[in-house]
């Protein structure tokens, strides 16, 4: 492996991990509050599409990003109504949203872009962090990414701080562990869970928009290709801890980057093996062979007063 | 007399399905396509000829097997969302068995052995999730999904590599697909006198599976034990039920039915393995299972609905240039509406 190949590998591993990092970090907070959003993939896909379309229409990727996050938030709100207020099965609702998002984005994409497909759309430029980006090898790989990459990494720290050091974080954890006790202590279970789902929605929106306006600068049908499921797995793999989840996302990102490194190195490894590698790792992870984090006691359980 | 509860149980899905389909039509109208033309193409694809009706029923069979598997495992409160992967490995192993060995078996066995191989592969894929659930308490929703994302590249690999199932490269054709399976391994036709009818004995197998599932779930001790495990695992274990074995077994049955669906798709109509041959059948079958609310008859109705819908949407995309994604939108809305109304139905029923 040449130095250049290694640098490209490191850079693309981080780039491929970022949508997962963003989505998983938001999902982590929601799960700590007891709500699992299996709809994450659909939220990301919706945001990727909305961001791409608006960025293409306005020529401004930042406006695209904001609209993408907004679109994801709207869906997340609807999902909160279903899974928190109406106490619907969180997993079934999530699958429904994923089917809906795939259908709607595919349909709208063909309606809007049709003949224009494969056009690139305006995306974020890369920022060069002074000094650090001059470093040999890792400099260009790690410190010449889009600004959203660094914002995402900061948001991981913010989420850790929120959960571990604020009264909001305490409410979130209380609601996810023992909603009845939290309710009796005067914490609104419903409000906290809504906030959790919306938090996950906003972050999934950032992650989805990252794919279209910060990475590929295009939209393709079903472009998330299961990234949302992988992000949920990363949360479980990371034992519901922000930094371990970040590490899990990076591992998945680099496993995916191998798909490009291995052919470049002219190694004779079947592409299919590399395609399934992140999922095999994830399966081992959720089977508890790697991490030993304990899941929030009330995860996926609806709450109703007085029963 | 029909009680208010069972009336709601029927009315809610019907209203949801009709509303979602009307919305689909509205979307087609708003997008500027001709609704009349789209509906004509849709109808033609569903039932325009003997062949189309048969093809729709064949689609319904695949979805129905997945749906039956879903309600079986769901009786033990397990949510098997991995039908797509189970179907994929089933089709892959059935193809392998049909191409390498089964073709020369004496009459009958030639098509039975690949079917069994497909079912066994699916059972293994589903049972693996069951073992993880029973031994490591791994959420089966996540594990069956991940197993699907592992199964799909396996199919891709098997049709890409000449060392596996890809047909020998020739100058004329080098598509990444398997060779056609030998004639004796193809499923016998139901109406041999009518060469346009694509119906095969898969339909008979499906009817048997429906009756068997219904009997086991509602009329057997096993069904009762499954329900007990689903309602309260700890209490069931205290009562002496082997909960771990039941969990593994019910996931294996669900996966086995999915694998059988894959084998039937290959041996009944496709006749050779291609990448993405499963193309969402597993996920549609999951929706059928969800819609059925635990009833085998519900699975049959849902499978027919989605089988005919799928045939229609394919024809609509080809003849009327209306993206089949519209049907996907309707399906998503149906799932969401049913999940959202489940609590309403149960609360009414509890009164």
XYZ file of C-alpha atoms in Angstrom:
658
model
C 0.000 0.000 0.000
C 1.413 3.364 -1.021
C 1.328 6.391 1.260
C -1.116 8.045 -1.084
C -3.491 5.081 -0.950
C -3.322 5.108 2.839
C -4.127 8.830 2.942
C -7.084 8.352 0.601
C -8.254 5.422 2.722
C -8.138 7.456 5.932
C -9.878 10.419 4.313
C -12.641 8.362 2.729
C -13.131 6.277 5.882
C -13.854 9.425 7.878
C -16.058 10.825 5.109
C -18.084 7.609 4.866
C -18.404 7.412 8.651
C -19.815 10.927 9.091
C -23.443 10.279 8.061
C -23.428 7.381 10.521
C -21.788 9.484 13.242
C -24.417 12.212 12.898
C -27.425 9.891 12.702
C -26.215 7.551 15.443
C -25.446 10.389 17.858
C -29.000 11.752 17.637
C -30.487 8.265 17.782
C -28.466 7.554 20.896
C -30.184 10.344 22.811
C -33.610 9.200 21.623
C -32.920 5.617 22.666
C -31.724 6.778 26.048
C -35.201 8.304 26.377
C -36.727 4.948 25.427
C -37.672 5.470 21.774
C -36.016 3.449 19.012
C -36.377 5.106 15.604
C -36.186 2.335 13.046
C -37.271 5.096 10.631
C -33.762 6.562 10.759
C -32.978 5.368 7.245
C -36.121 6.974 5.878
C -35.407 10.224 7.698
C -31.878 10.290 6.264
C -33.110 9.526 2.762
C -35.745 12.250 2.983
C -33.174 14.768 4.182
C -30.672 13.739 1.510
C -33.324 14.275 -1.147
C -34.672 17.556 0.244
C -31.159 18.953 0.708
C -30.122 17.945 -2.809
C -33.250 19.370 -4.421
C -33.167 22.690 -2.579
C -29.430 23.070 -3.038
C -29.916 22.443 -6.756
C -32.829 24.914 -6.959
C -31.244 27.710 -4.921
C -27.595 27.069 -5.670
C -26.929 27.272 -1.951
C -25.993 24.040 -0.151
C -26.507 25.659 3.271
C -30.163 26.386 2.481
C -30.369 22.814 1.202
C -28.949 21.498 4.462
C -31.439 23.487 6.528
C -34.417 22.338 4.468
C -33.136 18.760 4.659
C -33.014 18.933 8.458
C -36.463 20.546 8.515
C -37.941 17.793 6.331
C -36.472 15.149 8.614
C -37.860 16.987 11.666
C -41.384 17.001 10.209
C -41.256 13.223 9.671
C -39.722 12.728 13.118
C -42.568 14.738 14.663
C -45.174 12.587 12.898
C -43.365 9.519 14.116
C -43.349 10.831 17.678
C -47.112 11.365 17.479
C -47.494 7.727 16.411
C -45.017 6.044 18.705
C -45.288 8.262 21.808
C -48.835 9.649 21.827
C -50.653 6.843 20.016
C -48.262 4.238 21.496
C -47.956 2.415 18.182
C -45.344 -0.322 17.731
C -42.142 1.679 17.226
C -40.572 -0.903 14.956
C -43.574 -1.237 12.649
C -43.991 2.530 12.409
C -40.317 2.826 11.544
C -40.572 0.278 8.731
C -43.642 2.089 7.380
C -41.770 5.398 7.295
C -38.833 3.783 5.511
C -41.078 2.358 2.773
C -42.876 5.701 2.458
C -39.634 7.687 2.266
C -38.163 5.367 -0.371
C -41.318 5.604 -2.482
C -41.771 9.351 -2.091
C -38.148 10.332 -2.766
C -37.877 7.987 -5.752
C -41.115 9.316 -7.217
C -40.282 12.990 -6.626
C -36.750 12.533 -7.887
C -38.031 11.216 -11.211
C -40.673 13.938 -11.389
C -38.251 16.769 -10.667
C -34.980 15.602 -12.146
C -36.124 13.087 -14.732
C -33.884 13.820 -17.664
C -31.469 15.819 -15.533
C -30.500 12.848 -13.420
C -26.821 12.358 -12.765
C -26.381 16.127 -12.664
C -24.136 17.228 -9.858
C -25.637 19.662 -7.394
C -23.940 22.476 -5.490
C -22.267 21.042 -2.380
C -20.078 22.240 0.442
C -16.437 22.938 -0.296
C -13.702 21.498 1.831
C -12.176 23.619 4.545
C -8.449 23.595 5.085
C -7.651 23.764 8.755
C -4.487 25.896 9.069
C -1.292 24.113 10.120
C -2.955 20.741 10.781
C -3.826 20.261 7.116
C -0.115 20.742 6.293
C 0.791 17.599 8.231
C 2.193 14.824 6.087
C -0.161 11.948 5.209
C -2.981 12.537 7.725
C -3.062 16.308 7.143
C -4.966 16.352 3.857
C -6.882 13.209 4.833
C -8.264 14.388 8.154
C -8.065 18.173 8.063
C -9.353 18.931 4.597
C -12.922 17.765 5.017
C -16.164 19.720 4.749
C -17.094 21.914 7.718
C -20.035 19.590 8.478
C -17.536 16.870 9.415
C -16.074 19.009 12.177
C -19.493 20.260 13.258
C -20.576 16.627 13.520
C -17.637 15.685 15.706
C -18.344 18.678 17.968
C -21.994 17.596 18.191
C -20.862 14.228 19.570
C -19.207 16.059 22.458
C -22.271 18.301 22.869
C -24.516 15.225 23.060
C -22.259 13.627 25.655
C -22.365 16.845 27.666
C -26.156 17.107 27.372
C -26.636 13.549 28.573
C -24.055 13.474 31.316
C -24.010 16.997 32.668
C -27.394 18.659 32.273
C -30.789 18.269 33.947
C -32.269 17.600 30.509
C -29.889 14.658 30.166
C -30.942 13.410 33.576
C -34.610 13.554 32.507
C -33.790 11.679 29.313
C -32.032 8.893 31.173
C -34.736 8.702 33.845
C -37.478 8.427 31.223
C -35.599 5.721 29.363
C -34.877 3.649 32.459
C -38.026 3.964 34.537
C -40.729 6.153 33.031
C -43.119 5.559 35.922
C -40.662 6.797 38.516
C -39.723 9.715 36.286
C -43.376 10.613 35.919
C -43.889 10.529 39.663
C -40.853 12.754 40.103
C -42.587 15.365 37.962
C -40.764 14.780 34.683
C -43.031 14.806 31.621
C -42.372 11.479 29.923
C -44.231 12.516 26.781
C -42.410 15.844 26.391
C -38.990 14.299 27.023
C -39.622 11.524 24.499
C -40.863 13.969 21.880
C -37.681 16.003 22.362
C -35.629 12.814 22.072
C -37.258 11.823 18.786
C -36.905 15.345 17.400
C -33.242 15.378 18.432
C -32.753 12.125 16.525
C -34.690 13.608 13.603
C -32.500 16.701 13.408
C -29.314 14.639 13.556
C -30.585 12.111 10.997
C -31.368 15.113 8.812
C -27.789 16.352 9.127
C -26.496 12.865 8.354
C -28.722 12.429 5.319
C -27.948 15.882 3.982
C -24.262 15.126 4.486
C -24.575 12.279 1.983
C -26.005 14.443 -0.787
C -24.544 17.946 -0.311
C -21.311 17.291 1.583
C -20.140 14.004 0.108
C -21.414 12.859 -3.278
C -22.918 16.173 -4.513
C -25.725 14.244 -6.147
C -28.832 12.316 -5.227
C -29.474 8.737 -6.278
C -32.565 6.637 -5.613
C -32.363 4.882 -2.258
C -28.907 6.391 -1.727
C -28.764 5.706 2.030
C -28.602 1.966 1.271
C -29.317 0.948 4.849
C -27.107 3.562 6.531
C -29.887 4.249 9.032
C -29.943 0.625 10.141
C -26.190 0.674 10.462
C -26.392 3.834 12.604
C -28.896 2.128 14.937
C -26.551 -0.836 15.144
C -23.683 1.508 15.989
C -25.679 2.817 18.960
C -26.135 -0.734 20.252
C -22.514 -1.631 19.409
C -21.414 1.490 21.274
C -23.350 0.469 24.370
C -25.427 3.682 24.314
C -22.325 5.773 25.072
C -21.570 8.724 22.738
C -17.849 8.157 22.328
C -18.054 4.382 21.940
C -20.817 4.919 19.377
C -18.538 7.346 17.545
C -15.852 4.659 17.512
C -18.348 2.112 16.151
C -19.347 4.500 13.355
C -15.705 5.090 12.447
C -15.145 1.334 12.338
C -18.103 0.926 9.953
C -16.852 3.860 7.864
C -13.405 2.383 7.466
C -14.833 -1.078 6.768
C -16.810 0.500 3.923
C -13.747 2.389 2.674
C -12.012 -0.968 2.245
C -14.246 -1.474 -0.815
C -12.211 1.170 -2.586
C -8.830 0.411 -1.072
C -8.788 -3.326 -1.793
C -9.406 -3.058 -5.570
C -6.932 -0.150 -5.719
C -4.312 -2.400 -4.169
C -5.221 -5.048 -6.769
C -6.003 -7.593 -4.072
C -8.216 -10.432 -5.215
C -10.957 -10.159 -2.613
C -14.593 -10.500 -3.759
C -16.434 -7.177 -3.633
C -19.409 -8.951 -2.055
C -17.304 -9.864 0.981
C -16.410 -6.219 1.472
C -20.030 -5.159 0.941
C -21.198 -7.410 3.747
C -18.275 -6.752 6.091
C -19.861 -3.810 8.002
C -23.010 -5.870 8.545
C -21.096 -8.922 9.703
C -19.193 -6.722 12.173
C -22.498 -5.204 13.263
C -24.051 -8.646 13.762
C -21.210 -9.680 16.021
C -21.629 -6.379 17.826
C -25.352 -6.677 18.504
C -24.905 -10.315 19.473
C -22.943 -8.953 22.389
C -19.640 -10.541 21.462
C -17.917 -7.179 21.499
C -19.705 -4.637 23.618
C -21.424 -5.115 26.937
C -23.477 -1.931 27.205
C -26.858 -2.369 28.826
C -29.843 -1.091 26.913
C -32.196 1.466 28.484
C -34.740 -0.586 30.416
C -37.794 1.037 28.805
C -36.477 1.002 25.219
C -39.373 0.593 22.707
C -41.920 0.332 25.545
C -44.758 2.848 25.311
C -45.748 4.653 28.486
C -49.217 5.341 29.786
C -50.035 6.815 33.149
C -51.887 4.684 35.634
C -51.540 1.219 34.174
C -73.974 -11.146 14.372
C -70.576 -9.583 14.053
C -69.149 -8.067 17.223
C -67.923 -4.481 17.243
C -64.408 -5.731 17.790
C -64.190 -8.019 14.781
C -66.008 -5.397 12.698
C -63.269 -2.883 13.527
C -60.607 -5.484 12.840
C -61.908 -5.791 9.310
C -62.939 -2.180 8.746
C -59.678 -0.525 9.771
C -57.428 -2.418 7.302
C -59.982 -2.039 4.509
C -60.300 1.711 5.062
C -56.520 2.094 5.304
C -55.910 0.152 2.092
C -58.625 1.968 0.136
C -57.531 5.400 1.381
C -53.878 4.700 0.547
C -54.763 3.503 -2.953
C -56.982 6.539 -3.592
C -54.102 8.723 -2.479
C -51.853 6.869 -4.914
C -54.298 7.661 -7.716
C -54.370 11.318 -6.646
C -50.575 11.450 -6.810
C -50.700 10.013 -10.330
C -53.313 12.597 -11.321
C -51.379 15.510 -9.806
C -48.149 14.416 -11.465
C -49.846 14.951 -14.833
C -50.050 11.341 -15.975
C -53.335 10.056 -17.315
C -55.168 8.303 -14.496
C -57.295 6.398 -16.987
C -54.260 5.183 -18.866
C -52.470 4.286 -15.625
C -55.473 2.376 -14.301
C -55.947 0.573 -17.605
C -52.321 -0.532 -17.556
C -52.661 -1.441 -13.896
C -55.722 -3.598 -14.542
C -54.168 -5.242 -17.560
C -51.042 -6.123 -15.570
C -53.110 -7.569 -12.728
C -55.703 -9.561 -14.596
C -55.620 -8.769 -18.309
C -54.960 -12.355 -19.397
C -54.747 -15.893 -18.096
C -51.014 -15.462 -17.890
C -51.240 -12.191 -15.933
C -53.693 -13.605 -13.407
C -51.446 -16.625 -12.917
C -48.345 -14.446 -12.553
C -50.136 -12.304 -9.956
C -51.105 -15.415 -8.003
C -47.518 -16.673 -8.197
C -46.363 -13.348 -6.749
C -48.985 -13.655 -4.019
C -47.639 -17.131 -3.133
C -44.136 -15.755 -2.502
C -45.510 -12.946 -0.357
C -47.882 -15.327 1.414
C -45.119 -17.706 2.546
C -43.198 -14.778 4.040
C -46.395 -13.512 5.682
C -47.175 -16.929 7.184
C -43.656 -17.095 8.593
C -44.089 -13.658 10.067
C -47.311 -14.453 11.931
C -45.884 -17.781 13.121
C -42.884 -16.161 14.830
C -45.001 -13.208 15.860
C -47.207 -15.543 17.893
C -44.181 -15.882 20.166
C -43.913 -12.067 20.095
C -40.925 -12.248 17.724
C -40.768 -9.751 14.869
C -39.072 -11.368 11.891
C -38.215 -8.563 9.470
C -35.589 -10.669 7.677
C -37.883 -12.328 5.128
C -35.963 -10.738 2.273
C -32.696 -12.363 3.316
C -34.316 -15.706 4.095
C -35.950 -15.703 0.671
C -32.639 -14.777 -0.973
C -30.627 -17.607 0.607
C -33.507 -20.017 -0.103
C -33.475 -19.165 -3.796
C -29.695 -19.356 -3.884
C -29.471 -22.805 -2.274
C -32.347 -24.156 -4.357
C -30.513 -23.019 -7.488
C -27.264 -24.604 -6.322
C -29.001 -27.882 -5.553
C -30.915 -27.865 -8.850
C -27.779 -27.194 -10.889
C -25.446 -29.514 -9.002
C -26.943 -32.890 -8.269
C -30.712 -32.776 -8.080
C -31.316 -32.717 -11.840
C -30.542 -36.405 -12.329
C -32.547 -37.660 -9.353
C -35.432 -40.047 -10.141
C -38.847 -38.647 -10.941
C -40.251 -36.308 -8.344
C -37.186 -35.991 -6.128
C -35.560 -33.749 -8.734
C -37.761 -30.820 -7.817
C -38.404 -31.774 -4.188
C -34.771 -31.807 -3.093
C -34.030 -28.225 -4.219
C -37.225 -27.063 -2.487
C -36.033 -28.702 0.717
C -32.573 -27.195 0.293
C -34.111 -23.734 -0.053
C -36.304 -24.217 2.997
C -33.352 -25.523 5.017
C -31.187 -22.547 4.061
C -33.958 -20.140 5.031
C -34.519 -21.994 8.285
C -30.831 -21.693 9.068
C -30.891 -17.947 8.320
C -33.963 -17.396 10.496
C -32.869 -19.862 13.163
C -29.578 -17.997 13.550
C -31.527 -14.926 14.644
C -33.505 -17.190 16.980
C -30.321 -18.573 18.545
C -28.970 -15.043 19.039
C -32.273 -14.065 20.654
C -32.416 -17.088 22.942
C -28.740 -17.176 23.905
C -27.612 -13.527 23.778
C -30.948 -11.707 24.003
C -30.180 -9.948 20.720
C -33.132 -7.968 19.384
C -34.392 -10.069 16.467
C -35.494 -7.007 14.490
C -31.919 -5.813 14.250
C -30.365 -9.249 13.725
C -32.796 -10.332 10.973
C -32.260 -7.014 9.185
C -28.494 -7.399 9.380
C -28.735 -10.995 8.169
C -30.666 -9.663 5.172
C -27.916 -7.181 4.387
C -25.465 -10.089 4.579
C -27.614 -12.415 2.428
C -28.056 -10.008 -0.487
C -24.316 -9.624 -1.210
C -24.030 -13.418 -0.939
C -26.459 -13.782 -3.854
C -24.540 -11.107 -5.749
C -21.321 -12.982 -5.075
C -22.753 -16.328 -6.178
C -23.891 -14.983 -9.561
C -20.729 -12.935 -10.116
C -18.248 -15.723 -9.580
C -17.847 -18.542 -12.118
C -16.541 -20.686 -9.268
C -19.940 -20.443 -7.627
C -23.204 -20.288 -9.538
C -22.447 -17.999 -12.480
C -23.035 -19.748 -15.772
C -19.912 -20.550 -17.782
C -18.767 -17.534 -19.781
C -19.381 -17.727 -23.491
C -18.874 -15.114 -26.149
C -22.587 -14.628 -26.712
C -23.641 -14.152 -23.159
C -21.761 -13.129 -20.057
C -24.541 -11.754 -17.898
C -23.993 -12.241 -14.165
C -26.639 -14.919 -13.671
C -26.760 -18.668 -13.130
C -27.402 -21.196 -15.878
C -30.998 -22.299 -16.336
C -31.952 -25.061 -13.921
C -32.569 -28.504 -15.506
C -36.163 -29.275 -16.574
C -36.781 -32.031 -13.996
C -36.048 -29.547 -11.179
C -38.724 -27.114 -12.382
C -42.018 -27.268 -10.511
C -44.771 -29.250 -12.280
C -47.507 -27.098 -13.812
C -51.004 -27.160 -12.386
C -52.760 -26.841 -15.745
C -50.511 -28.705 -18.210
C -53.202 -28.463 -20.885
C -53.010 -24.652 -20.950
C -49.476 -23.564 -21.876
C -50.292 -19.895 -21.102
C -51.054 -20.609 -17.442
C -47.961 -20.080 -15.256
C -49.597 -21.675 -12.188
C -47.495 -24.442 -10.659
C -47.761 -26.734 -7.657
C -46.379 -23.936 -5.497
C -50.025 -22.948 -5.131
C -50.855 -26.354 -3.657
C -47.898 -26.113 -1.264
C -49.084 -22.668 -0.204
C -52.625 -23.852 0.536
C -51.179 -26.690 2.623
C -48.949 -24.227 4.471
C -51.894 -21.919 5.191
C -53.976 -24.749 6.647
C -51.018 -26.116 8.626
C -50.166 -22.697 10.052
C -53.789 -22.090 10.985
C -54.016 -25.503 12.694
C -50.770 -25.087 14.605
C -51.482 -21.534 15.745
C -55.104 -21.981 16.767
C -55.669 -25.681 17.403
C -52.483 -27.111 18.864
C -50.553 -27.192 22.104
C -47.562 -25.804 20.252
C -49.559 -22.738 19.259
C -50.593 -22.251 22.855
C -47.009 -22.543 24.060
C -45.856 -20.050 21.436
C -48.507 -17.634 22.638
C -47.492 -18.168 26.258
C -43.857 -17.400 25.460
C -44.975 -14.314 23.572
C -47.102 -13.045 26.409
C -44.715 -13.716 29.268
C -41.409 -15.438 28.667
C -40.375 -15.615 32.300
C -43.673 -17.100 33.479
C -43.583 -19.624 30.625
C -40.106 -20.735 31.592
C -41.224 -21.125 35.218
C -44.161 -23.169 33.967
C -41.698 -25.583 32.371
C -41.873 -24.496 28.737
C -38.527 -24.691 26.922
C -38.647 -21.053 25.890
C -35.219 -20.928 24.250
C -35.953 -23.889 22.009
C -39.356 -22.484 21.086
C -37.809 -19.141 20.132
C -35.203 -20.809 17.925
C -37.786 -23.152 16.410
C -40.320 -20.434 15.606
C -37.659 -18.277 13.949
C -36.447 -21.320 12.006
C -40.001 -22.031 10.820
C -40.425 -18.402 9.766
C -37.094 -18.482 7.933
C -37.866 -21.892 6.419
C -41.119 -20.597 4.918
C -39.164 -17.612 3.539
C -36.540 -19.942 2.068
C -39.278 -22.054 0.506
C -40.703 -18.909 -1.085
C -37.294 -18.214 -2.638
C -36.972 -21.778 -3.928
C -40.469 -21.635 -5.428
C -39.672 -18.326 -7.155
C -36.634 -19.885 -8.827
C -38.091 -23.324 -9.609
C -41.573 -22.122 -10.487
C -41.044 -19.184 -12.776
C -37.595 -17.555 -12.902
C -35.619 -20.784 -13.605
C -32.266 -19.081 -13.086
C -30.723 -17.039 -10.293
C -30.038 -13.337 -10.796
C -28.740 -10.656 -8.474
C -31.687 -8.933 -6.742
C -34.126 -11.678 -7.784
C -35.729 -11.147 -4.376
C -36.289 -7.436 -5.192
C -38.352 -6.470 -2.191
C -40.603 -9.554 -2.018
C -39.388 -10.159 1.509
C -40.272 -6.664 2.622
C -43.676 -6.782 0.914
C -44.270 -10.146 2.564
C -43.434 -8.558 5.902
C -46.111 -5.941 5.283
C -48.547 -8.742 4.425
C -47.719 -10.403 7.740
C -48.220 -7.149 9.634
C -51.552 -6.512 7.915
C -52.807 -9.988 8.759
C -52.813 -9.336 12.532
C -51.909 -12.912 13.295
C -54.519 -14.579 11.103
C -53.606 -17.088 8.382
C -56.680 -16.066 6.390
C -55.538 -12.456 6.701
C -52.202 -13.494 5.190
C -53.979 -14.996 2.171
C -56.023 -11.827 1.607
C -53.046 -9.518 2.105
C -50.827 -11.653 -0.142
C -53.409 -11.599 -2.937
C -53.810 -7.829 -2.562
C -50.076 -7.159 -2.698
C -49.425 -9.792 -5.370
C -51.958 -8.224 -7.707
C -50.793 -4.700 -6.745
C -47.237 -5.580 -7.641
C -48.205 -7.036 -11.025
C -50.271 -3.935 -11.720
C -47.556 -1.514 -10.668
C -44.991 -3.224 -12.899
C -47.315 -2.980 -15.912
C -48.152 0.620 -15.015
C -44.488 1.573 -15.023
C -43.819 -0.136 -18.359
C -46.941 0.817 -20.333
C -48.050 4.088 -18.732
C -44.638 5.347 -17.556
C -45.956 5.913 -14.030
C -43.172 5.103 -11.522
C -44.012 2.036 -9.429
C -42.737 4.112 -6.489
C -46.317 5.392 -6.229
C -47.354 1.934 -5.041
C -44.479 2.018 -2.557
C -45.891 5.280 -1.160
C -49.310 3.666 -0.757
C -47.776 0.633 0.951
C -45.831 2.798 3.408
C -48.981 4.713 4.291
C -50.911 1.464 4.823
C -48.292 0.198 7.284
C -48.193 3.501 9.178
C -51.988 3.785 9.314
C -52.381 0.237 10.621
C -49.666 0.651 13.233
C -51.210 3.937 14.350
C -54.708 2.514 14.602
C -53.698 -0.719 16.389
C -54.087 0.885 19.812
C -57.481 2.299 18.861
C -58.746 -1.118 17.804
C -57.442 -2.788 20.950
C -58.880 -0.144 23.243
C -62.284 -0.495 21.622
C -61.987 -4.255 21.900
C -61.128 -4.069 25.586
C -64.362 -2.243 26.415
